[in-house]
C-alpha cells in the first residue's frame, strides 16, 4: 500500500503540493510555452512525486518538486522540441554583460513593461538560460538548489544565470524599440 | 570613473551580489569593486532591476483546473494501489479458499446429497451385465428388481411397455440396473441407481412430481428420484412430455 497509515500521507502530500502548485505550473508553462504540454508535464511530475513521496527528505519541498518536473521536461519535451541544447552551446563563450554602456536605462525600459511583455521576452531566452532565470528570479531558489535541480555544477548555474539575464534584457530592449517605448538610440 | 571593460568574473560577482549568494567578506569585496567600477555597478543595478521586474510583473499561474486533474489522478492511483495491495497480499489465500470451496461443494454435493450426474447414469454401461429375463413378464422384472435392490423402485404392470432386456451391476459404486424398454412408438432406456437422491446435469422442472429434464448427447431425458433411487429415462426422438407421461406410469411415488 502506498501509505501505511490510511490517507494521512496523501493528505500531507496534497497539502504541500497545493501550496507550491502555482510555482510548478508556472514553471511548466514557461518551459514548454504551451498550455496543454504544461498540463501534461505538471500532472506527470506530481504523479511521480506522489509515488516517490516516501523518499522525500523533508527539506525543501518546492525544490524537490521542481527537480522532478525539470528532469521530466528535459527527458521528454526537450528531446522532441526544436530547441535542442542551443543554450548549452553558448556556455563556452564570454559572458555578455546585462548592462552595457550606452544602452537604455533600466528605469526607462522596465517601467513601460507589463506582465505579458515580460513573459514574451522571457520565452525567447534560450531554454537552459531561461530555466536558470526562472528558478532564481521567479522561484527564488539558491544557486545550490538550482545546481541540484538542473544537475549541473555551480559554476554553470552562475554562467547560465548571467547569460540568461543578458538575453532577457536584450529581448526587453528589442521589444521596447519595436513598440516605440524608446526611440532608436539610448536616452 | 570610466566605463571599463568588465571581465566574466566581475559580471558573475555582480550577479552573485544581487542574488545574495556571497559571504560577509565576499560582499565587502564586491561592494568595493562596485564603488570603483561604473560597469560593475551598472551590471549589479541592471540585474537587480531585472530580478524586480520578474518578481513583480511575471504572471501568476494558479492552474486550478490542472490541480483538480492532478488530484483526480492521485485518487485513481490510490484506488489502484489499494486493489493491487489487497489482491497481492491475499491472492494465494483467495485462490485456496476458492479451491476449497469448489472441492467442498463438489464433495458435499456428491456425498451429502447422494447426487449422480445423468450422463454417468446413461453412459456407464461397461460395468453392467446382461440378466436373462422373459420380456413379457412385467411382474417377473419387478420381482428381479426387488431382489436386486431390496424393493422395486418402479411398477410395470400398468404400463403398456415391454422389457426387452435387463442389465445389472454398479454405476459409480452403487447398485444399478438398466432396462431396455419398448412401447408402441419405439425404444427407451431406463436406468435405476440405488443411493441417489439427486440427478445432476438436468434441469429441475420444479413441478409437484419433481422431474429433471434435459438432453444427453442428442436424446431427450427425464430423471427423477424416489425413496433413495435415481431413475433416468432416455428415448430416441421422444419429447420430454412423452417421457414424463411414461415415467408417470411406472413410478411408484
Short mmCIF file of C-alpha atoms in Angstrom, two decimals:
data_model
loop_
_atom_site.label_atom_id
_atom_site.label_comp_id
_atom_site.label_asym_id
_atom_site.label_seq_id
_atom_site.Cartn_x
_atom_site.Cartn_y
_atom_site.Cartn_z
CA UNK A 1 0.00 0.00 0.00
CA UNK A 2 1.25 3.48 -0.88
CA UNK A 3 0.77 4.97 2.56
CA UNK A 4 0.76 2.74 5.58
CA UNK A 5 -1.41 4.95 7.75
CA UNK A 6 -4.58 5.34 5.69
CA UNK A 7 -4.86 8.72 3.92
CA UNK A 8 -2.59 10.74 6.23
CA UNK A 9 0.34 10.64 3.84
CA UNK A 10 -1.79 11.52 0.88
CA UNK A 11 -3.39 14.42 2.73
CA UNK A 12 0.06 15.72 3.65
CA UNK A 13 1.29 15.39 0.08
CA UNK A 14 -1.74 17.17 -1.33
CA UNK A 15 -1.48 19.99 1.15
CA UNK A 16 2.21 20.56 0.41
CA UNK A 17 1.72 20.28 -3.33
CA UNK A 18 -1.21 22.65 -3.40
CA UNK A 19 0.95 25.35 -1.81
CA UNK A 20 3.65 25.06 -4.47
CA UNK A 21 1.38 24.21 -7.39
CA UNK A 22 1.37 27.73 -8.88
CA UNK A 23 5.18 27.59 -8.99
CA UNK A 24 5.10 24.16 -10.60
CA UNK A 25 2.50 25.08 -13.15
CA UNK A 26 4.08 28.44 -13.90
CA UNK A 27 7.49 26.85 -14.42
CA UNK A 28 5.98 24.14 -16.61
CA UNK A 29 4.22 26.77 -18.69
CA UNK A 30 7.34 28.87 -19.09
CA UNK A 31 9.38 25.83 -20.04
CA UNK A 32 7.00 24.30 -22.55
CA UNK A 33 5.37 27.55 -23.74
CA UNK A 34 2.24 25.51 -24.41
CA UNK A 35 -0.67 25.18 -22.02
CA UNK A 36 -1.57 21.58 -22.88
CA UNK A 37 2.05 20.47 -22.62
CA UNK A 38 2.34 22.29 -19.32
CA UNK A 39 -0.76 20.48 -18.01
CA UNK A 40 0.67 17.12 -19.02
CA UNK A 41 4.11 17.94 -17.65
CA UNK A 42 2.90 19.12 -14.27
CA UNK A 43 0.48 16.21 -13.86
CA UNK A 44 3.14 13.67 -14.68
CA UNK A 45 5.58 15.35 -12.33
CA UNK A 46 3.09 15.31 -9.48
CA UNK A 47 2.25 11.67 -10.06
CA UNK A 48 5.93 10.76 -9.95
CA UNK A 49 6.41 12.85 -6.84
CA UNK A 50 3.43 11.17 -5.17
CA UNK A 51 4.82 7.74 -5.88
CA UNK A 52 8.22 8.79 -4.54
CA UNK A 53 6.92 10.84 -1.59
CA UNK A 54 8.21 8.39 0.98
CA UNK A 55 11.74 9.19 -0.24
CA UNK A 56 11.35 12.97 0.23
CA UNK A 57 13.95 14.08 2.78
CA UNK A 58 11.70 16.71 4.34
CA UNK A 59 13.83 19.73 3.41
CA UNK A 60 12.76 21.97 0.51
CA UNK A 61 9.58 20.51 -0.97
CA UNK A 62 9.32 23.10 -3.76
CA UNK A 63 12.90 22.46 -4.87
CA UNK A 64 12.26 18.69 -4.74
CA UNK A 65 9.15 19.00 -6.88
CA UNK A 66 10.86 21.36 -9.33
CA UNK A 67 13.70 18.89 -9.72
CA UNK A 68 11.24 16.16 -10.69
CA UNK A 69 9.45 18.48 -13.07
CA UNK A 70 12.68 19.73 -14.64
CA UNK A 71 14.05 16.23 -15.15
CA UNK A 72 10.82 15.18 -16.76
CA UNK A 73 10.92 18.22 -19.02
CA UNK A 74 14.50 17.56 -20.06
CA UNK A 75 13.90 13.88 -20.70
CA UNK A 76 10.66 14.22 -22.59
CA UNK A 77 9.99 17.59 -24.04
CA UNK A 78 13.44 18.78 -24.88
CA UNK A 79 14.03 15.65 -26.96
CA UNK A 80 11.13 16.41 -29.23
CA UNK A 81 11.38 20.16 -29.32
CA UNK A 82 13.31 22.13 -31.86
CA UNK A 83 15.18 23.99 -29.18
CA UNK A 84 17.70 21.23 -28.57
CA UNK A 85 20.59 22.32 -26.43
CA UNK A 86 21.09 25.67 -28.04
CA UNK A 87 21.72 27.37 -24.74
CA UNK A 88 24.43 24.93 -23.73
CA UNK A 89 26.48 25.64 -26.84
CA UNK A 90 26.80 29.26 -25.76
CA UNK A 91 28.26 28.29 -22.38
CA UNK A 92 31.73 28.29 -23.83
CA UNK A 93 31.72 31.94 -24.99
CA UNK A 94 32.47 35.05 -22.94
CA UNK A 95 29.59 36.26 -20.83
CA UNK A 96 27.88 39.31 -22.19
CA UNK A 97 27.08 41.87 -19.54
CA UNK A 98 23.41 42.67 -18.95
CA UNK A 99 24.24 46.35 -18.73
CA UNK A 100 26.40 47.86 -21.40
CA UNK A 101 27.50 51.41 -21.85
CA UNK A 102 25.04 53.41 -23.89
CA UNK A 103 22.03 51.12 -23.51
CA UNK A 104 18.60 52.33 -22.47
CA UNK A 105 18.42 52.99 -18.74
CA UNK A 106 16.60 50.26 -16.86
CA UNK A 107 14.13 52.68 -15.36
CA UNK A 108 13.03 53.87 -18.76
CA UNK A 109 12.79 50.38 -20.12
CA UNK A 110 11.14 48.45 -17.34
CA UNK A 111 8.54 50.98 -16.26
CA UNK A 112 6.75 50.56 -19.60
CA UNK A 113 6.60 46.79 -19.48
CA UNK A 114 3.55 44.76 -18.50
CA UNK A 115 3.50 41.12 -17.42
CA UNK A 116 2.62 39.64 -20.79
CA UNK A 117 5.51 41.50 -22.42
CA UNK A 118 7.96 40.31 -19.80
CA UNK A 119 6.74 36.75 -20.28
CA UNK A 120 7.05 37.04 -24.05
CA UNK A 121 10.63 38.30 -23.72
CA UNK A 122 11.47 35.51 -21.28
CA UNK A 123 10.07 32.92 -23.67
CA UNK A 124 12.66 33.96 -26.24
CA UNK A 125 15.62 33.31 -23.95
CA UNK A 126 17.37 30.01 -24.80
CA UNK A 127 15.94 27.16 -22.68
CA UNK A 128 18.91 26.35 -20.44
CA UNK A 129 19.39 30.04 -19.59
CA UNK A 130 15.65 30.57 -19.27
CA UNK A 131 15.39 27.74 -16.75
CA UNK A 132 18.16 29.22 -14.61
CA UNK A 133 16.46 32.64 -14.62
CA UNK A 134 13.05 31.11 -13.79
CA UNK A 135 14.37 29.16 -10.87
CA UNK A 136 16.39 32.06 -9.47
CA UNK A 137 14.37 35.18 -10.15
CA UNK A 138 10.79 33.87 -10.19
CA UNK A 139 11.02 30.89 -7.85
CA UNK A 140 13.67 32.38 -5.56
CA UNK A 141 15.93 29.33 -5.37
CA UNK A 142 19.60 29.48 -4.42
CA UNK A 143 22.47 28.62 -6.75
CA UNK A 144 22.97 25.37 -4.90
CA UNK A 145 19.32 24.40 -5.25
CA UNK A 146 19.36 25.29 -8.94
CA UNK A 147 22.51 23.20 -9.41
CA UNK A 148 20.80 20.20 -7.77
CA UNK A 149 17.62 20.64 -9.78
CA UNK A 150 19.34 21.02 -13.14
CA UNK A 151 22.16 18.62 -12.29
CA UNK A 152 24.97 20.96 -13.38
CA UNK A 153 27.96 22.41 -11.48
CA UNK A 154 27.59 25.61 -9.51
CA UNK A 155 29.79 27.48 -11.97
CA UNK A 156 27.48 26.51 -14.84
CA UNK A 157 24.47 27.81 -12.90
CA UNK A 158 26.17 31.17 -12.42
CA UNK A 159 27.17 31.35 -16.06
CA UNK A 160 23.70 30.45 -17.31
CA UNK A 161 22.07 32.97 -15.00
CA UNK A 162 24.29 35.74 -16.23
CA UNK A 163 23.74 34.81 -19.88
CA UNK A 164 20.01 34.37 -19.36
CA UNK A 165 19.63 37.79 -17.80
CA UNK A 166 21.66 39.40 -20.54
CA UNK A 167 19.48 37.69 -23.14
CA UNK A 168 16.33 38.78 -21.32
CA UNK A 169 17.45 42.35 -21.18
CA UNK A 170 18.23 42.32 -24.90
CA UNK A 171 14.77 40.93 -25.64
CA UNK A 172 13.10 43.53 -23.47
CA UNK A 173 15.00 46.33 -25.13
CA UNK A 174 14.26 44.96 -28.61
CA UNK A 175 10.60 44.76 -27.74
CA UNK A 176 10.55 48.26 -26.33
CA UNK A 177 12.11 49.62 -29.51
CA UNK A 178 9.60 47.78 -31.69
CA UNK A 179 6.69 49.01 -29.62
CA UNK A 180 8.01 52.52 -29.67
CA UNK A 181 8.56 52.83 -25.95
CA UNK A 182 12.01 54.07 -26.77
CA UNK A 183 13.49 55.53 -29.87
CA UNK A 184 16.38 54.06 -31.83
CA UNK A 185 19.24 55.30 -29.65
CA UNK A 186 19.64 55.42 -25.89
CA UNK A 187 18.04 58.26 -23.91
CA UNK B 1 35.26 56.89 -13.26
CA UNK B 2 35.22 55.47 -16.74
CA UNK B 3 33.21 52.65 -18.06
CA UNK B 4 35.84 49.91 -18.06
CA UNK B 5 35.63 46.60 -19.79
CA UNK B 6 34.06 44.11 -17.41
CA UNK B 7 35.52 40.64 -17.06
CA UNK B 8 33.43 37.50 -16.76
CA UNK B 9 34.39 37.13 -13.11
CA UNK B 10 33.19 40.61 -12.36
CA UNK B 11 29.93 40.03 -14.16
CA UNK B 12 29.38 36.90 -12.09
CA UNK B 13 30.37 38.80 -8.95
CA UNK B 14 27.73 41.44 -9.62
CA UNK B 15 25.08 38.78 -10.21
CA UNK B 16 26.05 36.84 -7.10
CA UNK B 17 25.88 40.01 -5.01
CA UNK B 18 22.40 40.76 -6.37
CA UNK B 19 21.36 37.15 -5.67
CA UNK B 20 22.58 37.20 -2.08
CA UNK B 21 25.00 34.38 -2.75
CA UNK B 22 28.13 35.97 -1.25
CA UNK B 23 29.54 35.54 2.23
CA UNK B 24 30.25 38.52 4.52
CA UNK B 25 33.81 39.07 3.33
CA UNK B 26 32.85 38.49 -0.28
CA UNK B 27 30.11 41.10 -0.02
CA UNK B 28 32.57 43.69 1.23
CA UNK B 29 34.97 42.90 -1.61
CA UNK B 30 32.14 43.13 -4.12
CA UNK B 31 30.96 46.45 -2.77
CA UNK B 32 34.48 47.82 -3.07
CA UNK B 33 34.56 46.76 -6.69
CA UNK B 34 31.16 48.34 -7.36
CA UNK B 35 32.47 51.59 -5.93
CA UNK B 36 35.48 51.57 -8.23
CA UNK B 37 33.89 50.36 -11.48
CA UNK B 38 30.97 52.00 -13.24
CA UNK B 39 30.50 48.90 -15.42
CA UNK B 40 30.31 46.53 -12.47
CA UNK B 41 27.91 48.84 -10.66
CA UNK B 42 25.71 49.13 -13.75
CA UNK B 43 25.70 45.36 -14.08
CA UNK B 44 24.64 45.00 -10.47
CA UNK B 45 21.86 47.57 -10.84
CA UNK B 46 20.56 46.00 -14.05
CA UNK B 47 20.48 42.55 -12.50
CA UNK B 48 18.62 43.95 -9.50
CA UNK B 49 16.13 45.69 -11.81
CA UNK B 50 15.62 42.52 -13.86
CA UNK B 51 15.00 40.49 -10.72
CA UNK B 52 12.49 43.08 -9.58
CA UNK B 53 10.62 43.17 -12.85
CA UNK B 54 10.43 39.40 -12.99
CA UNK B 55 9.26 39.21 -9.40
CA UNK B 56 6.64 41.93 -9.81
CA UNK B 57 5.45 41.52 -13.37
CA UNK B 58 5.76 37.81 -14.10
CA UNK B 59 2.22 36.48 -14.46
CA UNK B 60 0.66 34.30 -11.84
CA UNK B 61 -0.46 30.85 -12.98
CA UNK B 62 -2.59 29.21 -10.28
CA UNK B 63 -3.66 26.41 -12.66
CA UNK B 64 -6.84 25.44 -10.77
CA UNK B 65 -8.08 23.10 -13.50
CA UNK B 66 -4.71 21.41 -13.73
CA UNK B 67 -4.61 20.96 -9.94
CA UNK B 68 -8.08 19.39 -9.93
CA UNK B 69 -6.98 16.97 -12.63
CA UNK B 70 -3.88 16.10 -10.59
CA UNK B 71 -5.94 15.32 -7.52
CA UNK B 72 -8.19 13.04 -9.54
CA UNK B 73 -5.18 11.14 -10.85
CA UNK B 74 -3.80 10.78 -7.34
CA UNK B 75 -7.15 9.33 -6.25
CA UNK B 76 -7.05 6.89 -9.16
CA UNK B 77 -3.53 5.82 -8.18
CA UNK B 78 -4.63 5.24 -4.60
CA UNK B 79 -7.57 3.11 -5.69
CA UNK B 80 -5.37 1.04 -7.99
CA UNK B 81 -2.70 0.60 -5.29
CA UNK B 82 -5.28 -0.48 -2.72
CA UNK B 83 -6.68 -3.10 -5.08
CA UNK B 84 -3.23 -4.31 -6.03
CA UNK B 85 -2.18 -4.46 -2.41
CA UNK B 86 -5.25 -6.41 -1.37
CA UNK B 87 -5.02 -8.85 -4.25
CA UNK B 88 -1.28 -9.20 -3.88
CA UNK B 89 -1.45 -9.93 -0.18
CA UNK B 90 -4.40 -12.23 -0.29
CA UNK B 91 -4.13 -13.73 -3.74
CA UNK B 92 -2.91 -17.07 -2.52
CA UNK B 93 -5.43 -17.16 0.28
CA UNK B 94 -8.23 -16.27 -2.11
CA UNK B 95 -7.16 -18.98 -4.53
CA UNK B 96 -7.00 -21.51 -1.73
CA UNK B 97 -10.41 -20.53 -0.40
CA UNK B 98 -11.87 -20.71 -3.89
CA UNK B 99 -10.30 -24.10 -4.48
CA UNK B 100 -11.52 -25.49 -1.18
CA UNK B 101 -14.98 -24.09 -1.84
CA UNK B 102 -15.16 -25.81 -5.21
CA UNK B 103 -13.86 -29.09 -3.85
CA UNK B 104 -16.04 -28.89 -0.78
CA UNK B 105 -19.14 -28.01 -2.73
CA UNK B 106 -18.49 -30.84 -5.10
CA UNK B 107 -17.92 -33.28 -2.27
CA UNK B 108 -20.94 -32.02 -0.40
CA UNK B 109 -23.00 -32.30 -3.50
CA UNK B 110 -21.94 -35.85 -4.09
CA UNK B 111 -21.67 -37.28 -0.63
CA UNK B 112 -24.08 -35.11 1.30
CA UNK B 113 -26.96 -35.42 -1.10
CA UNK B 114 -26.01 -38.61 -2.94
CA UNK B 115 -26.16 -36.92 -6.30
CA UNK B 116 -25.21 -38.55 -9.56
CA UNK B 117 -24.84 -36.95 -12.95
CA UNK B 118 -27.37 -38.04 -15.54
CA UNK B 119 -24.61 -38.52 -18.10
CA UNK B 120 -22.95 -41.03 -15.78
CA UNK B 121 -26.20 -42.89 -15.29
CA UNK B 122 -26.76 -43.09 -19.03
CA UNK B 123 -23.23 -43.67 -20.19
CA UNK B 124 -21.63 -46.06 -17.76
CA UNK B 125 -22.74 -49.41 -19.10
CA UNK B 126 -19.48 -51.31 -19.09
CA UNK B 127 -19.97 -52.45 -15.55
CA UNK B 128 -23.49 -53.80 -16.22
CA UNK B 129 -24.08 -57.40 -17.11
CA UNK B 130 -26.98 -58.86 -19.01
CA UNK B 131 -29.66 -60.54 -16.89
CA UNK B 132 -31.80 -63.17 -18.57
CA UNK B 133 -35.48 -62.25 -18.45
CA UNK B 134 -38.72 -63.18 -20.04
CA UNK B 135 -39.59 -59.93 -21.76
CA UNK B 136 -43.34 -60.30 -21.49
CA UNK B 137 -43.20 -60.89 -17.73
CA UNK B 138 -43.62 -57.48 -16.15
CA UNK B 139 -44.08 -58.91 -12.69
CA UNK B 140 -41.03 -61.04 -13.25
CA UNK B 141 -38.96 -57.94 -13.95
CA UNK B 142 -40.20 -56.05 -10.92
CA UNK B 143 -39.54 -59.21 -8.90
CA UNK B 144 -35.96 -59.23 -10.13
CA UNK B 145 -35.60 -55.57 -9.27
CA UNK B 146 -36.92 -56.28 -5.79
CA UNK B 147 -34.32 -58.98 -5.36
CA UNK B 148 -31.54 -56.73 -6.63
CA UNK B 149 -32.39 -53.63 -4.66
CA UNK B 150 -34.46 -54.94 -1.76
CA UNK B 151 -37.58 -53.46 -3.30
CA UNK B 152 -38.61 -52.42 -6.76
CA UNK B 153 -38.41 -48.67 -7.36
CA UNK B 154 -40.83 -48.88 -10.32
CA UNK B 155 -44.03 -50.62 -11.29
CA UNK B 156 -44.50 -52.02 -14.75
CA UNK B 157 -47.85 -53.78 -14.51
CA UNK B 158 -49.93 -50.83 -15.55
CA UNK B 159 -47.63 -49.53 -18.23
CA UNK B 160 -48.05 -50.54 -21.90
CA UNK B 161 -44.34 -51.37 -22.02
CA UNK B 162 -42.31 -54.42 -22.94
CA UNK B 163 -38.98 -55.00 -21.25
CA UNK B 164 -36.67 -56.24 -23.99
CA UNK B 165 -33.53 -56.63 -21.90
CA UNK B 166 -32.15 -56.07 -18.44
CA UNK B 167 -28.66 -55.42 -17.21
CA UNK B 168 -27.39 -55.22 -13.72
CA UNK B 169 -24.23 -54.13 -11.98
CA UNK B 170 -22.78 -50.98 -10.43
CA UNK B 171 -22.60 -47.38 -11.52
CA UNK B 172 -20.39 -45.10 -9.52
CA UNK B 173 -20.02 -47.84 -6.94
CA UNK B 174 -23.77 -48.14 -6.42
CA UNK B 175 -26.12 -50.96 -7.28
CA UNK B 176 -27.68 -50.25 -10.67
CA UNK B 177 -29.94 -51.79 -13.27
CA UNK B 178 -30.79 -50.80 -16.82
CA UNK B 179 -33.93 -51.84 -18.68
CA UNK B 180 -34.29 -51.71 -22.45
CA UNK B 181 -37.98 -50.89 -22.88
CA UNK B 182 -40.23 -50.71 -25.85
CA UNK B 183 -43.64 -49.15 -26.31
CA UNK B 184 -45.75 -48.68 -29.41
CA UNK B 185 -43.59 -45.78 -30.55
CA UNK B 186 -40.08 -47.01 -30.09
CA UNK B 187 -37.29 -47.95 -27.77
CA UNK B 188 -36.37 -46.37 -24.44
CA UNK B 189 -33.74 -46.95 -21.80
CA UNK B 190 -34.45 -46.82 -18.10
CA UNK B 191 -31.51 -46.70 -15.70
CA UNK B 192 -32.05 -47.26 -12.00
CA UNK B 193 -29.31 -46.49 -9.46
CA UNK B 194 -29.60 -47.07 -5.74
CA UNK B 195 -28.49 -44.49 -3.21
CA UNK B 196 -29.24 -41.47 -5.40
CA UNK B 197 -31.24 -38.55 -4.08
CA UNK B 198 -30.48 -36.03 -6.79
CA UNK B 199 -29.91 -36.28 -10.52
CA UNK B 200 -27.38 -33.66 -11.68
CA UNK B 201 -26.85 -32.33 -15.15
CA UNK B 202 -30.53 -31.94 -15.92
CA UNK B 203 -32.81 -29.05 -15.16
CA UNK B 204 -35.23 -29.40 -12.28
CA UNK B 205 -38.75 -28.95 -13.63
CA UNK B 206 -40.00 -27.53 -10.34
CA UNK B 207 -43.31 -29.34 -10.64
CA UNK B 208 -45.12 -31.33 -7.99
CA UNK B 209 -43.83 -34.62 -9.40
CA UNK B 210 -40.26 -33.49 -9.47
CA UNK B 211 -38.63 -34.31 -12.80
CA UNK B 212 -35.18 -33.46 -14.05
CA UNK B 213 -35.39 -32.66 -17.75
CA UNK B 214 -32.68 -32.23 -20.31
CA UNK B 215 -30.69 -33.84 -23.10
CA UNK B 216 -27.93 -36.39 -23.01
CA UNK B 217 -25.99 -36.32 -26.22
CA UNK B 218 -28.81 -35.99 -28.77
CA UNK B 219 -31.51 -37.70 -26.76
CA UNK B 220 -34.15 -36.17 -24.55
CA UNK B 221 -34.01 -37.42 -21.00
CA UNK B 222 -36.16 -37.32 -17.92
CA UNK B 223 -34.89 -38.17 -14.46
CA UNK B 224 -36.44 -38.46 -11.04
CA UNK B 225 -35.71 -39.82 -7.62
CA UNK B 226 -37.88 -41.95 -5.41
CA UNK B 227 -37.04 -43.02 -1.89
CA UNK B 228 -33.34 -43.38 -2.39
CA UNK B 229 -33.32 -44.41 -6.06
CA UNK B 230 -32.35 -42.30 -9.02
CA UNK B 231 -34.10 -43.07 -12.31
CA UNK B 232 -33.24 -41.90 -15.80
CA UNK B 233 -35.50 -42.49 -18.80
CA UNK B 234 -33.99 -41.79 -22.21
CA UNK B 235 -35.62 -42.23 -25.61
CA UNK B 236 -34.68 -41.54 -29.19
CA UNK B 237 -36.92 -38.97 -30.87
CA UNK B 238 -39.09 -38.77 -27.75
CA UNK B 239 -40.19 -35.44 -26.33
CA UNK B 240 -39.78 -34.61 -22.63
CA UNK B 241 -43.57 -34.62 -22.22
CA UNK B 242 -43.76 -38.07 -23.75
CA UNK B 243 -41.03 -39.33 -21.46
CA UNK B 244 -42.75 -37.77 -18.45
CA UNK B 245 -46.03 -39.47 -19.43
CA UNK B 246 -44.26 -42.84 -19.42
CA UNK B 247 -42.44 -42.03 -16.18
CA UNK B 248 -45.81 -41.18 -14.57
CA UNK B 249 -46.98 -44.68 -15.43
CA UNK B 250 -44.01 -46.53 -13.94
CA UNK B 251 -43.05 -44.52 -10.90
CA UNK B 252 -44.38 -45.59 -7.55
CA UNK B 253 -44.47 -42.15 -5.90
#
